Coordinates of C-alpha atoms in Angstrom, one line a residue:
Chain A
X654 CA -37.2 -9.4 21.2
X655 CA -36.7 -10.8 17.7
X656 CA -39.2 -13.1 16.1
X657 CA -39.5 -14.7 12.7
X658 CA -42.6 -16.4 11.4
X659 CA -42.3 -18.7 8.4
X660 CA -39.5 -16.8 6.8
X661 CA -38.3 -18.0 3.4
X662 CA -35.4 -16.4 1.6
X663 CA -34.3 -16.8 -2.0
X664 CA -31.1 -15.8 -3.9
X665 CA -32.5 -15.6 -7.4
X666 CA -33.4 -19.2 -7.9
X667 CA -31.8 -20.6 -4.8
X668 CA -34.0 -21.3 -1.8
X669 CA -31.6 -20.3 1.0
X670 CA -33.9 -20.3 4.0
X671 CA -36.9 -22.5 4.4
X672 CA -39.8 -21.7 6.7
X673 CA -37.8 -20.5 9.6
X674 CA -39.8 -19.6 12.8
X675 CA -37.8 -18.6 15.8
X676 CA -38.1 -16.4 18.9
X677 CA -35.1 -14.6 20.5
X678 CA -35.8 -13.0 23.8
X679 CA -34.5 -9.6 24.7
X680 CA -31.1 -9.5 26.6
X681 CA -30.2 -13.1 25.7
X682 CA -27.5 -14.5 23.5
X683 CA -28.6 -16.7 20.7
X684 CA -26.1 -18.7 18.8
X685 CA -26.6 -19.9 15.2
X686 CA -24.6 -22.9 14.3
X687 CA -24.4 -25.2 11.3
X688 CA -22.2 -26.3 8.4
X689 CA -21.0 -23.8 5.8
X690 CA -23.7 -22.7 3.4
X691 CA -26.5 -23.7 5.7
X692 CA -28.0 -20.3 5.7
X693 CA -27.1 -19.1 9.2
X694 CA -25.4 -15.9 8.0
X695 CA -28.1 -15.2 5.6
X696 CA -30.6 -15.5 8.5
X697 CA -28.5 -13.2 10.7
X698 CA -28.4 -10.6 7.9
X699 CA -32.2 -10.6 7.6
X700 CA -32.4 -8.6 10.8
X701 CA -30.5 -5.5 9.6
X702 CA -31.7 -6.0 6.1
X703 CA -28.1 -6.5 4.9
X704 CA -29.4 -8.9 2.3
X705 CA -31.0 -6.0 0.6
X706 CA -27.6 -5.1 -0.8
X707 CA -27.5 -8.3 -2.9
X708 CA -29.4 -8.1 -6.2
X709 CA -32.2 -10.4 -7.0
X710 CA -33.1 -11.6 -3.6
X711 CA -36.5 -12.2 -2.1
X712 CA -37.9 -12.7 1.4
X713 CA -41.3 -13.8 2.5
X714 CA -42.8 -14.4 5.9
X715 CA -42.6 -12.1 8.9
X716 CA -39.5 -10.8 10.6
X717 CA -40.3 -8.8 13.7
X718 CA -38.2 -6.8 16.0
X719 CA -40.0 -5.7 19.1
X720 CA -43.2 -6.5 17.4
X721 CA -42.5 -4.4 14.3
X722 CA -42.3 -6.1 10.8
X723 CA -38.9 -4.8 9.6
X724 CA -39.7 -5.7 6.0
X725 CA -42.8 -3.5 6.0
X726 CA -42.8 -0.7 3.3
X727 CA -42.9 2.0 6.0
X728 CA -39.6 0.9 7.6
X729 CA -36.6 3.2 6.8
X730 CA -33.7 0.8 6.4
X731 CA -31.1 3.2 7.7
X732 CA -33.2 3.9 10.8
X733 CA -33.5 0.1 11.3
X734 CA -29.8 -0.3 11.1
X735 CA -29.2 2.2 13.8
X736 CA -31.3 0.0 16.1
X737 CA -29.7 -3.2 14.9
X738 CA -25.9 -3.1 15.1
X739 CA -23.6 -5.6 13.3
X740 CA -20.1 -6.9 13.9
X741 CA -18.6 -8.7 10.9
X742 CA -16.4 -11.7 10.5
X743 CA -13.2 -9.7 9.8
X744 CA -12.4 -6.5 11.6
X745 CA -13.3 -3.8 9.2
X746 CA -12.4 -0.4 10.7
X747 CA -12.7 2.6 8.5
X748 CA -9.4 4.2 7.3
X749 CA -9.9 6.9 10.0
X750 CA -8.7 7.5 13.5
X751 CA -9.9 5.4 16.4
X752 CA -12.1 8.2 17.6
X753 CA -13.6 8.9 14.2
X754 CA -14.4 5.2 13.8
X755 CA -16.5 5.1 16.9
X756 CA -18.0 8.5 16.2
X757 CA -18.9 7.6 12.6
X758 CA -22.4 6.3 13.4
X759 CA -23.2 9.4 15.3
X760 CA -21.9 11.7 12.6
X761 CA -23.9 10.0 9.9
X762 CA -26.9 10.4 12.2
X763 CA -26.3 14.2 12.2
X764 CA -25.2 14.4 15.8
X765 CA -23.1 17.6 16.0
X766 CA -22.7 18.1 19.7
X767 CA -19.0 17.6 20.3
X768 CA -19.1 16.8 24.0
X769 CA -21.9 14.4 23.5
X770 CA -19.9 12.6 20.7
X771 CA -16.8 12.5 22.9
X772 CA -19.0 11.1 25.7
X773 CA -20.5 8.4 23.6
X774 CA -17.1 7.4 22.1
X775 CA -15.7 6.9 25.6
X776 CA -18.7 5.0 26.8
X777 CA -18.7 2.8 23.8
X778 CA -15.0 2.1 24.0
X779 CA -15.4 1.3 27.7
X780 CA -18.4 -1.0 26.9
X781 CA -16.2 -2.8 24.3
X782 CA -13.4 -3.1 27.0
X783 CA -11.0 -1.2 24.8
X784 CA -10.9 2.2 26.5
X785 CA -7.9 1.4 28.7
X786 CA -5.8 0.4 25.7
X787 CA -6.6 3.2 23.4
X788 CA -7.5 6.2 25.5
X789 CA -4.1 7.9 24.9
X790 CA -4.1 7.3 21.1
X791 CA -7.6 8.2 20.0
X792 CA -6.3 10.3 17.2
X793 CA -4.2 7.5 15.8
X794 CA -5.2 5.4 12.8
X795 CA -7.4 2.5 13.6
X796 CA -5.0 0.3 11.6
X797 CA -2.4 0.8 14.3
X798 CA -4.4 -1.6 16.5
X799 CA -4.0 -5.4 16.6
X800 CA -6.7 -7.6 15.0
X801 CA -8.4 -8.3 18.3
X802 CA -8.4 -4.6 19.2
X803 CA -9.7 -3.7 15.8
X804 CA -12.6 -6.2 16.3
X805 CA -13.4 -4.7 19.7
X806 CA -13.2 -1.2 18.1
X807 CA -15.8 -2.5 15.6
X808 CA -18.0 -3.6 18.5
X809 CA -17.6 -0.1 20.1
X810 CA -18.5 1.4 16.8
X811 CA -21.7 -0.6 16.6
X812 CA -22.5 0.3 20.3
X813 CA -22.0 4.0 19.8
X814 CA -25.4 4.5 18.0
X815 CA -27.2 2.7 21.0
X816 CA -28.7 -0.2 19.2
X817 CA -31.0 -2.6 21.0
X818 CA -29.8 -5.6 19.0
X819 CA -26.3 -6.7 18.2
X820 CA -25.7 -9.1 15.3
X821 CA -22.4 -10.9 15.2
X822 CA -21.2 -12.8 12.2
X823 CA -18.4 -15.1 13.4
X824 CA -16.8 -12.2 15.3
X825 CA -13.9 -14.2 16.5
X826 CA -13.1 -16.4 13.5
X827 CA -10.2 -14.2 12.3
X828 CA -8.7 -13.7 15.8
X829 CA -6.2 -15.5 18.0
X830 CA -7.3 -17.4 21.1
X831 CA -6.6 -14.6 23.6
X832 CA -8.4 -12.0 21.6
X833 CA -11.2 -14.6 21.1
X834 CA -11.6 -15.1 24.8
X835 CA -11.7 -11.3 25.3
X836 CA -14.5 -11.0 22.8
X837 CA -16.4 -13.8 24.5
X838 CA -16.1 -12.1 27.9
X839 CA -17.4 -9.0 26.2
X840 CA -20.4 -10.8 24.9
X841 CA -21.2 -12.0 28.3
X842 CA -21.1 -8.4 29.6
X843 CA -23.0 -6.9 26.7
X844 CA -25.9 -9.4 27.2
X845 CA -27.1 -7.3 30.1
X846 CA -28.0 -4.5 27.7
X847 CA -28.4 -5.9 24.3
X848 CA -30.1 -8.7 22.5
X849 CA -27.3 -10.6 20.8
X850 CA -27.4 -13.0 17.9
X851 CA -24.1 -14.6 17.0
X852 CA -23.2 -16.9 14.1
X853 CA -20.3 -19.1 14.9
X854 CA -18.4 -22.1 13.5
X855 CA -16.9 -22.8 16.9
X856 CA -19.0 -25.2 18.9
X857 CA -17.3 -24.5 22.2
X858 CA -17.8 -20.8 21.7
X859 CA -21.5 -21.3 21.1
X860 CA -21.7 -23.4 24.2
X861 CA -19.8 -20.9 26.3
X862 CA -21.5 -17.6 25.3
X863 CA -25.1 -18.4 24.3
X864 CA -28.3 -19.0 26.2
X865 CA -30.1 -20.6 23.2
X866 CA -28.7 -22.3 20.1
X867 CA -30.3 -22.8 16.7
X868 CA -28.8 -25.5 14.5
X869 CA -29.2 -24.9 10.7
X870 CA -28.8 -27.3 7.9
X871 CA -29.4 -26.8 4.2
X872 CA -31.6 -23.7 4.8
X873 CA -33.7 -25.3 7.5
X874 CA -33.8 -24.7 11.2
X875 CA -33.2 -28.3 12.4
X876 CA -33.4 -27.7 16.1
X877 CA -33.6 -24.7 18.4
X878 CA -33.5 -24.7 22.2
X879 CA -31.6 -24.1 25.3
X880 CA -27.9 -24.2 24.6
X881 CA -27.3 -26.7 27.4
X882 CA -29.8 -29.1 25.9
X883 CA -28.6 -28.7 22.3
X884 CA -25.1 -29.6 23.4
X885 CA -25.8 -32.3 25.9
X886 CA -29.0 -33.9 24.8
X887 CA -30.3 -32.8 21.4
X888 CA -33.6 -34.2 20.2
X889 CA -32.5 -34.5 16.6
X890 CA -30.1 -37.1 15.3
X891 CA -28.4 -34.6 12.9
X892 CA -27.9 -32.1 15.6
X893 CA -26.3 -34.7 17.8
X894 CA -23.9 -35.7 15.0
X895 CA -23.0 -32.1 14.3
X896 CA -22.3 -31.0 17.8
X897 CA -20.3 -34.1 18.4
X898 CA -18.2 -33.3 15.4
X899 CA -19.2 -36.2 13.2
X900 CA -19.6 -33.8 10.2
X901 CA -19.6 -30.1 9.4
Chain B
X1260 CA 10.9 -36.9 -23.1
X1261 CA 11.8 -34.9 -20.1
X1262 CA 14.9 -33.3 -21.5
X1263 CA 13.1 -32.3 -24.7
X1264 CA 10.3 -30.6 -22.7
X1265 CA 12.9 -28.8 -20.6
X1266 CA 14.7 -27.8 -23.8
X1267 CA 11.5 -26.3 -25.4
X1268 CA 10.8 -24.4 -22.1
X1269 CA 14.3 -23.0 -22.2
X1270 CA 13.8 -21.7 -25.8
X1271 CA 10.4 -20.2 -24.9
X1272 CA 11.9 -18.5 -21.8
X1273 CA 14.8 -17.3 -24.0
X1274 CA 12.4 -15.8 -26.5
X1275 CA 10.4 -13.9 -23.9
X1276 CA 13.6 -12.6 -22.3
X1277 CA 14.8 -11.5 -25.7
X1278 CA 11.7 -9.7 -26.7
X1279 CA 11.6 -8.0 -23.3
X1280 CA 15.2 -7.0 -23.6
X1281 CA 14.8 -5.7 -27.2
X1282 CA 11.7 -3.7 -26.3
X1283 CA 13.4 -2.0 -23.4
X1284 CA 16.4 -1.3 -25.5
X1285 CA 14.4 0.3 -28.2
X1286 CA 12.6 2.5 -25.8
X1287 CA 15.9 3.5 -24.2
X1288 CA 17.3 4.3 -27.7
X1289 CA 14.4 6.5 -28.6
X1290 CA 14.9 8.5 -25.4
X1291 CA 18.6 8.7 -26.0
X1292 CA 18.1 9.8 -29.5
X1293 CA 15.7 12.5 -28.4
X1294 CA 18.2 13.8 -25.9
X1295 CA 21.2 13.6 -28.2
X1296 CA 19.4 15.6 -30.9
X1297 CA 18.1 18.1 -28.4
X1298 CA 21.4 18.5 -26.5
X1299 CA 23.1 20.0 -29.6
X1300 CA 21.0 23.1 -29.4
X1301 CA 23.3 25.0 -27.0
X1302 CA 26.3 24.5 -29.3
X1303 CA 24.5 25.6 -32.4
X1304 CA 24.7 29.2 -33.6
X1305 CA 21.8 31.4 -32.9
X1306 CA 21.8 32.6 -36.5
X1307 CA 20.1 30.9 -39.4
X1308 CA 22.3 28.1 -40.8
X1309 CA 24.6 29.2 -43.6
X1310 CA 24.4 32.9 -42.9
X1311 CA 26.8 35.2 -41.2
X1312 CA 26.7 38.7 -39.7
X1313 CA 29.3 41.0 -41.0
X1314 CA 30.5 44.4 -40.0
X1315 CA 33.2 46.9 -41.2
X1316 CA 36.7 45.9 -40.3
X1317 CA 37.1 48.9 -38.1
X1318 CA 34.2 47.9 -35.9
X1319 CA 35.6 46.5 -32.6
X1320 CA 32.3 45.1 -31.3
X1321 CA 33.2 41.5 -30.5
X1322 CA 30.0 39.6 -30.2
X1323 CA 26.3 40.4 -30.3
X1324 CA 23.8 38.1 -28.6
X1325 CA 20.8 36.8 -30.4
X1326 CA 18.4 39.1 -28.6
X1327 CA 20.4 42.2 -29.6
X1328 CA 20.6 41.0 -33.2
X1329 CA 16.9 40.7 -33.4
X1330 CA 16.4 44.2 -31.9
X1331 CA 18.9 45.7 -34.3
X1332 CA 17.1 44.2 -37.3
X1333 CA 13.7 45.2 -35.9
X1334 CA 15.0 48.7 -35.6
X1335 CA 14.7 48.9 -31.9
X1336 CA 18.4 49.4 -31.5
X1337 CA 19.7 52.1 -33.8
X1338 CA 23.1 53.1 -32.4
X1339 CA 26.2 51.1 -31.8
X1340 CA 26.7 52.6 -28.4
X1341 CA 23.8 50.4 -27.2
X1342 CA 25.5 47.1 -28.1
X1343 CA 28.8 45.5 -27.1
X1344 CA 31.3 47.3 -24.9
X1345 CA 30.9 50.6 -26.5
X1346 CA 34.0 50.6 -28.6
X1347 CA 32.0 51.4 -31.7
X1348 CA 29.8 54.5 -32.0
X1349 CA 27.4 56.0 -34.5
X1350 CA 24.3 55.0 -36.4
X1351 CA 23.8 51.3 -37.1
X1352 CA 23.4 50.8 -40.8
X1353 CA 21.4 47.6 -41.3
X1354 CA 21.9 45.7 -44.5
X1355 CA 20.0 42.6 -45.4
X1356 CA 21.0 40.0 -48.0
X1357 CA 17.9 40.8 -50.0
X1358 CA 19.4 44.2 -50.7
X1359 CA 22.4 42.7 -52.6
X1360 CA 22.5 43.7 -56.3
X1361 CA 21.7 41.0 -58.8
X1362 CA 24.8 39.7 -60.6
X1363 CA 25.2 37.3 -63.5
X1364 CA 28.0 35.4 -61.8
X1365 CA 27.9 34.9 -58.1
X1366 CA 31.7 34.5 -58.0
X1367 CA 32.0 38.3 -58.1
X1368 CA 29.8 38.7 -55.0
X1369 CA 32.7 38.9 -52.5
X1370 CA 34.1 41.9 -54.4
X1371 CA 30.7 43.5 -54.6
X1372 CA 30.5 43.0 -50.9
X1373 CA 33.8 44.6 -50.2
X1374 CA 32.7 47.7 -52.0
X1375 CA 29.4 47.9 -50.2
X1376 CA 30.9 47.4 -46.7
X1377 CA 34.0 49.5 -47.4
X1378 CA 31.8 52.5 -48.0
X1379 CA 29.6 52.2 -44.9
X1380 CA 31.4 52.2 -41.5
X1381 CA 28.3 51.6 -39.4
X1382 CA 27.1 48.7 -41.4
X1383 CA 25.8 45.4 -40.1
X1384 CA 25.0 43.0 -42.8
X1385 CA 23.3 39.6 -42.8
X1386 CA 24.7 37.5 -45.6
X1387 CA 25.1 34.0 -46.9
X1388 CA 28.5 32.5 -46.0
X1389 CA 29.6 31.8 -49.5
X1390 CA 29.5 35.5 -50.5
X1391 CA 32.1 36.5 -47.9
X1392 CA 35.5 37.5 -49.3
X1393 CA 38.3 35.1 -48.3
X1394 CA 41.4 36.3 -46.5
X1395 CA 42.1 39.8 -45.2
X1396 CA 39.3 42.1 -46.0
X1397 CA 37.3 45.1 -45.0
X1398 CA 34.4 42.7 -44.4
X1399 CA 34.7 41.4 -40.8
X1400 CA 32.8 38.4 -39.6
X1401 CA 31.0 38.9 -36.4
X1402 CA 31.4 35.9 -34.1
X1403 CA 28.0 34.3 -34.0
X1404 CA 26.5 34.0 -30.6
X1405 CA 25.2 30.6 -29.4
X1406 CA 21.8 29.8 -28.2
X1407 CA 22.0 30.0 -24.4
X1408 CA 19.9 27.9 -22.0
X1409 CA 18.7 31.2 -20.6
X1410 CA 17.4 32.2 -24.0
X1411 CA 15.8 28.9 -24.5
X1412 CA 14.2 28.1 -21.1
X1413 CA 13.4 31.6 -20.0
X1414 CA 12.7 33.2 -23.4
X1415 CA 9.2 34.5 -23.9
X1416 CA 9.3 34.6 -27.7
X1417 CA 9.0 31.7 -30.0
X1418 CA 9.8 32.8 -33.5
X1419 CA 11.9 30.1 -35.0
X1420 CA 11.9 31.2 -38.6
X1421 CA 12.6 34.9 -38.1
X1422 CA 15.6 36.2 -40.0
X1423 CA 18.3 36.9 -39.1
X1424 CA 18.2 35.6 -35.5
X1425 CA 15.3 33.2 -34.7
X1426 CA 13.9 33.5 -31.3
X1427 CA 13.7 30.2 -29.4
X1428 CA 12.1 30.9 -26.1
X1429 CA 9.9 28.1 -24.9
X1430 CA 8.0 29.8 -22.2
X1431 CA 4.9 30.6 -24.3
X1432 CA 4.8 26.9 -25.4
X1433 CA 5.3 25.5 -21.9
X1434 CA 2.7 27.9 -20.4
X1435 CA 0.3 27.2 -23.2
X1436 CA 0.7 23.4 -22.7
X1437 CA 0.2 23.7 -18.9
X1438 CA -2.7 26.2 -19.2
X1439 CA -4.6 24.0 -21.6
X1440 CA -3.9 20.8 -19.7
X1441 CA -4.7 22.3 -16.3
X1442 CA -8.1 23.6 -17.4
X1443 CA -8.8 20.4 -19.2
X1444 CA -8.4 18.5 -16.0
X1445 CA -10.4 21.0 -14.0
X1446 CA -13.2 20.6 -16.6
X1447 CA -12.9 16.8 -16.7
X1448 CA -12.5 16.0 -13.1
X1449 CA -16.0 16.7 -11.8
X1450 CA -18.0 15.0 -14.5
X1451 CA -15.3 12.2 -14.7
X1452 CA -15.6 11.5 -11.0
X1453 CA -19.4 11.8 -11.2
X1454 CA -19.5 9.1 -13.9
X1455 CA -17.0 6.9 -12.0
X1456 CA -19.1 7.1 -8.8
X1457 CA -22.3 6.4 -10.7
X1458 CA -20.7 3.4 -12.5
X1459 CA -19.1 1.9 -9.4
X1460 CA -21.8 2.6 -6.8
X1461 CA -25.1 3.4 -8.3
X1462 CA -25.5 2.0 -11.8
X1463 CA -27.4 -1.3 -12.2
X1464 CA -25.6 -4.1 -13.8
X1465 CA -27.4 -3.5 -17.1
X1466 CA -26.5 0.2 -17.2
X1467 CA -23.0 -0.6 -16.4
X1468 CA -23.0 -3.3 -19.0
X1469 CA -23.4 -0.9 -21.9
X1470 CA -22.0 2.3 -20.4
X1471 CA -18.6 0.9 -19.5
X1472 CA -17.7 -0.4 -23.0
X1473 CA -19.1 2.8 -24.5
X1474 CA -16.7 4.9 -22.3
X1475 CA -13.8 2.6 -23.2
X1476 CA -14.7 3.0 -26.8
X1477 CA -14.4 6.8 -26.3
X1478 CA -10.7 6.2 -25.5
X1479 CA -10.2 4.5 -28.8
X1480 CA -11.5 7.3 -31.0
X1481 CA -8.6 8.8 -33.0
X1482 CA -7.7 12.3 -31.7
X1483 CA -8.1 13.8 -35.1
X1484 CA -11.8 13.0 -34.9
X1485 CA -12.0 14.9 -31.6
X1486 CA -10.1 17.7 -33.2
X1487 CA -12.6 17.7 -36.1
X1488 CA -15.5 17.8 -33.7
X1489 CA -13.8 20.6 -31.8
X1490 CA -13.1 22.6 -35.0
X1491 CA -16.6 22.3 -36.4
X1492 CA -18.7 22.4 -33.3
X1493 CA -16.8 23.8 -30.4
X1494 CA -14.8 26.6 -32.0
X1495 CA -17.8 28.3 -33.6
X1496 CA -19.7 27.8 -30.4
X1497 CA -17.1 29.4 -28.2
X1498 CA -16.6 32.3 -30.6
X1499 CA -20.4 32.9 -30.5
X1500 CA -20.9 32.6 -26.8
X1501 CA -17.9 34.6 -25.7
X1502 CA -18.1 37.0 -28.6
X1503 CA -14.5 36.5 -29.6
X1504 CA -12.7 37.5 -32.8
X1505 CA -11.7 33.9 -33.2
X1506 CA -13.0 30.8 -31.6
X1507 CA -9.7 29.0 -31.7
X1508 CA -8.5 29.4 -28.1
X1509 CA -7.0 27.8 -25.1
X1510 CA -10.6 27.2 -23.9
X1511 CA -11.5 25.2 -27.0
X1512 CA -8.3 23.1 -26.5
X1513 CA -9.2 22.5 -22.8
X1514 CA -12.7 21.4 -23.6
X1515 CA -11.5 19.0 -26.3
X1516 CA -8.8 17.6 -24.0
X1517 CA -11.2 17.3 -21.2
X1518 CA -13.4 15.1 -23.3
X1519 CA -10.4 13.1 -24.3
X1520 CA -9.2 12.7 -20.8
X1521 CA -12.6 11.6 -19.5
X1522 CA -12.2 7.9 -20.4
X1523 CA -8.9 7.7 -18.6
X1524 CA -10.2 9.4 -15.5
X1525 CA -13.4 7.5 -15.4
X1526 CA -11.9 4.1 -15.9
X1527 CA -9.1 4.5 -13.3
X1528 CA -11.3 6.3 -10.7
X1529 CA -14.0 3.6 -11.1
X1530 CA -11.4 0.9 -10.6
X1531 CA -10.2 2.6 -7.5
X1532 CA -13.8 3.0 -6.1
X1533 CA -14.7 -0.6 -6.9
X1534 CA -11.5 -1.6 -5.2
X1535 CA -12.7 -0.3 -1.9
X1536 CA -13.5 -3.5 0.2
X1537 CA -17.1 -4.5 0.4
X1538 CA -16.6 -4.9 4.1
X1539 CA -16.1 -1.2 4.5
X1540 CA -19.3 -0.3 2.7
X1541 CA -21.2 -2.9 4.7
X1542 CA -19.8 -1.6 8.0
X1543 CA -20.9 1.9 7.1
X1544 CA -24.4 0.8 5.9
X1545 CA -24.8 -1.4 9.0
X1546 CA -24.3 1.7 11.2
X1547 CA -27.3 3.3 9.5
X1548 CA -25.4 5.5 7.0
X1549 CA -27.3 6.1 3.8
X1550 CA -25.8 5.1 0.5
X1551 CA -24.6 8.6 -0.3
X1552 CA -23.1 9.0 3.2
X1553 CA -21.3 5.8 2.7
X1554 CA -19.9 7.0 -0.6
X1555 CA -18.6 10.3 0.5
X1556 CA -17.5 9.5 4.0
X1557 CA -16.0 6.1 3.5
X1558 CA -15.6 5.0 -0.1
X1559 CA -14.2 8.2 -1.6
X1560 CA -11.7 8.9 1.2
X1561 CA -10.5 5.3 0.9
X1562 CA -10.3 5.5 -2.9
X1563 CA -8.7 9.0 -2.9
X1564 CA -5.2 7.9 -3.8
X1565 CA -6.6 6.0 -6.8
X1566 CA -8.8 8.9 -7.8
X1567 CA -5.8 11.3 -7.6
X1568 CA -3.8 8.9 -9.8
X1569 CA -6.7 9.0 -12.2
X1570 CA -6.6 12.8 -12.4
X1571 CA -2.8 12.8 -12.8
X1572 CA -2.8 10.3 -15.5
X1573 CA -5.6 12.3 -17.2
X1574 CA -3.3 15.3 -17.1
X1575 CA -0.6 13.1 -18.5
X1576 CA -2.8 12.2 -21.4
X1577 CA -3.8 15.9 -22.0
X1578 CA -0.2 17.2 -21.8
X1579 CA 1.0 14.9 -24.6
X1580 CA -2.0 15.2 -26.9
X1581 CA -1.1 16.7 -30.2
X1582 CA -3.6 16.5 -33.1
X1583 CA -6.8 17.7 -31.5
X1584 CA -5.1 20.6 -29.8
X1585 CA -3.3 21.6 -32.9
X1586 CA -6.6 21.8 -34.7
X1587 CA -8.5 23.9 -32.2
X1588 CA -6.2 26.2 -30.2
X1589 CA -5.2 28.6 -33.0
X1590 CA -1.5 28.0 -32.5
X1591 CA -0.3 31.5 -31.8
X1592 CA 3.1 31.1 -30.0
X1593 CA 2.6 34.0 -27.7
X1594 CA 2.5 34.1 -23.9
X1595 CA -1.1 33.2 -23.1
X1596 CA -2.9 35.9 -21.1
X1597 CA -6.3 34.4 -20.9
X1598 CA -8.3 31.3 -21.8
X1599 CA -9.9 33.1 -24.7
X1600 CA -6.8 33.7 -26.7
X1601 CA -5.1 31.3 -29.2
X1602 CA -2.2 29.4 -27.6
X1603 CA 0.2 26.8 -28.9
X1604 CA 1.3 23.7 -27.0
X1605 CA 4.5 21.9 -27.1
X1606 CA 3.3 18.8 -29.0
X1607 CA 1.4 21.0 -31.5
X1608 CA 4.6 23.0 -32.1
X1609 CA 6.7 19.9 -32.8
X1610 CA 4.1 18.4 -35.1
X1611 CA 3.6 21.6 -37.0
X1612 CA 7.2 22.7 -37.4
X1613 CA 9.4 19.7 -37.6
X1614 CA 8.6 19.2 -41.2
X1615 CA 10.0 22.6 -42.2
X1616 CA 12.9 22.7 -39.9
X1617 CA 16.1 21.8 -41.7
X1618 CA 17.7 18.7 -40.3
X1619 CA 20.5 19.4 -37.8
X1620 CA 19.8 23.1 -37.7
X1621 CA 19.1 25.2 -34.7
X1622 CA 15.3 25.1 -35.1
X1623 CA 15.4 21.4 -35.5
X1624 CA 17.4 20.9 -32.4
X1625 CA 15.2 23.3 -30.5
X1626 CA 12.2 21.2 -31.4
X1627 CA 14.0 18.1 -30.1
X1628 CA 14.7 19.8 -26.9
X1629 CA 11.1 20.7 -26.7
X1630 CA 10.4 17.0 -27.0
X1631 CA 12.7 16.4 -24.1
X1632 CA 10.8 19.0 -22.0
X1633 CA 7.6 17.3 -22.9
X1634 CA 9.1 13.9 -22.0
X1635 CA 10.3 15.3 -18.7
X1636 CA 6.9 16.7 -17.9
X1637 CA 5.0 13.5 -18.7
X1638 CA 7.5 11.4 -16.8
X1639 CA 7.2 13.5 -13.7
X1640 CA 3.4 13.2 -14.0
X1641 CA 3.4 9.5 -14.5
X1642 CA 5.9 8.9 -11.7
X1643 CA 3.9 11.0 -9.3
X1644 CA 0.7 9.1 -10.3
X1645 CA 2.5 5.9 -9.5
X1646 CA 3.8 7.2 -6.3
X1647 CA 0.4 8.4 -5.2
X1648 CA -1.2 5.1 -6.2
X1649 CA 1.3 2.9 -4.4
X1650 CA 1.3 5.0 -1.3
X1651 CA -2.4 4.5 -1.1
X1652 CA -2.1 0.8 -1.2
X1653 CA -0.5 0.6 2.1
X1654 CA -3.3 2.3 3.8
X1655 CA -6.5 0.8 4.7
X1656 CA -5.5 -2.9 4.9
X1657 CA -7.2 -4.8 7.6
X1658 CA -5.5 -6.9 10.2

């Protein structure tokens, strides 16, 4: 379960997130939608502290995963990131073999047991619905795969370290429609084991894959509720206009 | 209005094309000149210009190569049986131009010579051309051998001013150059990479802000200043620490060159490391890798071609460097046997000797051919750097 309480976020002088409070239940898919620059990606990146990489940023409020404040001094960021996996907008496999890409998270975690690694790699590739396509070419470069396969490889890579949360930042925006639908099916599958938060520009995608949807605008969480409700009968006028494609 | 603008653009385009063409032409001409001057070496006589070797007319030895001439005059060969086809026997009687008697009028010299040579059957004399008697005489010119490619490229002695037959073997110089450059790069690579990684990955923007220009400034310091530093600080230091008779050594050259190659290595390697897509770093960090794990498992492998290019270009800089090396390596043109002995590099040789080599002479041409060798070495280095760098670009591109 992920929970934020009155979270504010600043890029030097810019107030990027304003008093966000939100609850995302375990094993659900939450979609974050909103126009470009509304803060939804920034919000997503709070949960694996990716925003820490940017100089001169500040966060206040509470950000809890399974009840633990992940911005507390005692939290080791690399440990946190093992629990909170992330899939990026563009497929970004390492310049290594398919096998090594998936094994990477285990190797940096000092796992040396070869059979365990092989086992995790296979399980992760299966979970990412990629095993059948790559099982005969695990030693080949990851760049030999198509864009959609690369993105599923990146998902497998994130799953290999057994996270409980999976953050997806527009995971299908660089893919063709067929690859996109595969990713969406995958999300529906993964929901059984992972808490998923997905940022998307694609309204239909949000409607198809998510249980709950949050609509962001100018750093504020305008409306948050059941996806069905957000798309059919939103409370807020701005939400209605946005989901109906009047702006954005 | 329109036609006038088009006209002006034509002229500007023409000027750019012209300057590009002229520049390329000049570069080409320089290279051609270098090779033209150098190529003459193998048709020049192996003897000093204006001098001839003479023997008694009854001596049937046809030609003596440069190596034998030197050994004869060094006293290593003392009998005629050891040279030529063995038609001539007996003790070799070496006669040098400096032994000629002083005469008032040099016109009588050919007669004097005939007398000297006529009385000594085993003589071999090294004499200025103009003293030789014209026409039939007891004084026989020995056909002068030519400098052979074998002598030049595989010769292990570089004694270009030795009389009567200068030795023009480039091996000591080539080995000296490669030895000094190789160790320079070994010395420069680790700290250079360290600084590049620090600058690209770890340094805060303020540290970067003053460190980067400082390093680039280092590249602009004249090499003679590095040489001076090496001579005054490094050479005595090396002499002291390693307890050497002289501190001027290959090691001193390597250290100075390493310092000089650092800016090149740092700048190019840093560019390569910074060129690694941010997405790859984020992917690694998002999997729970630490910053250092990300650097050595993802960033450096991805930047490896750029880093290799940096090292190779650093070598390129070191190989061609002249002044600083000339000042600190001691310049002994002998085959280097260790890092602690004086060596002489190709550029240092050219710089030091071209001024005293008579234009068009054998020595002069040999120096030009040395220039060609240097040119070939640096060209191979630069081409391979480019090859490595471009090969690396293809890899690691996303979908």
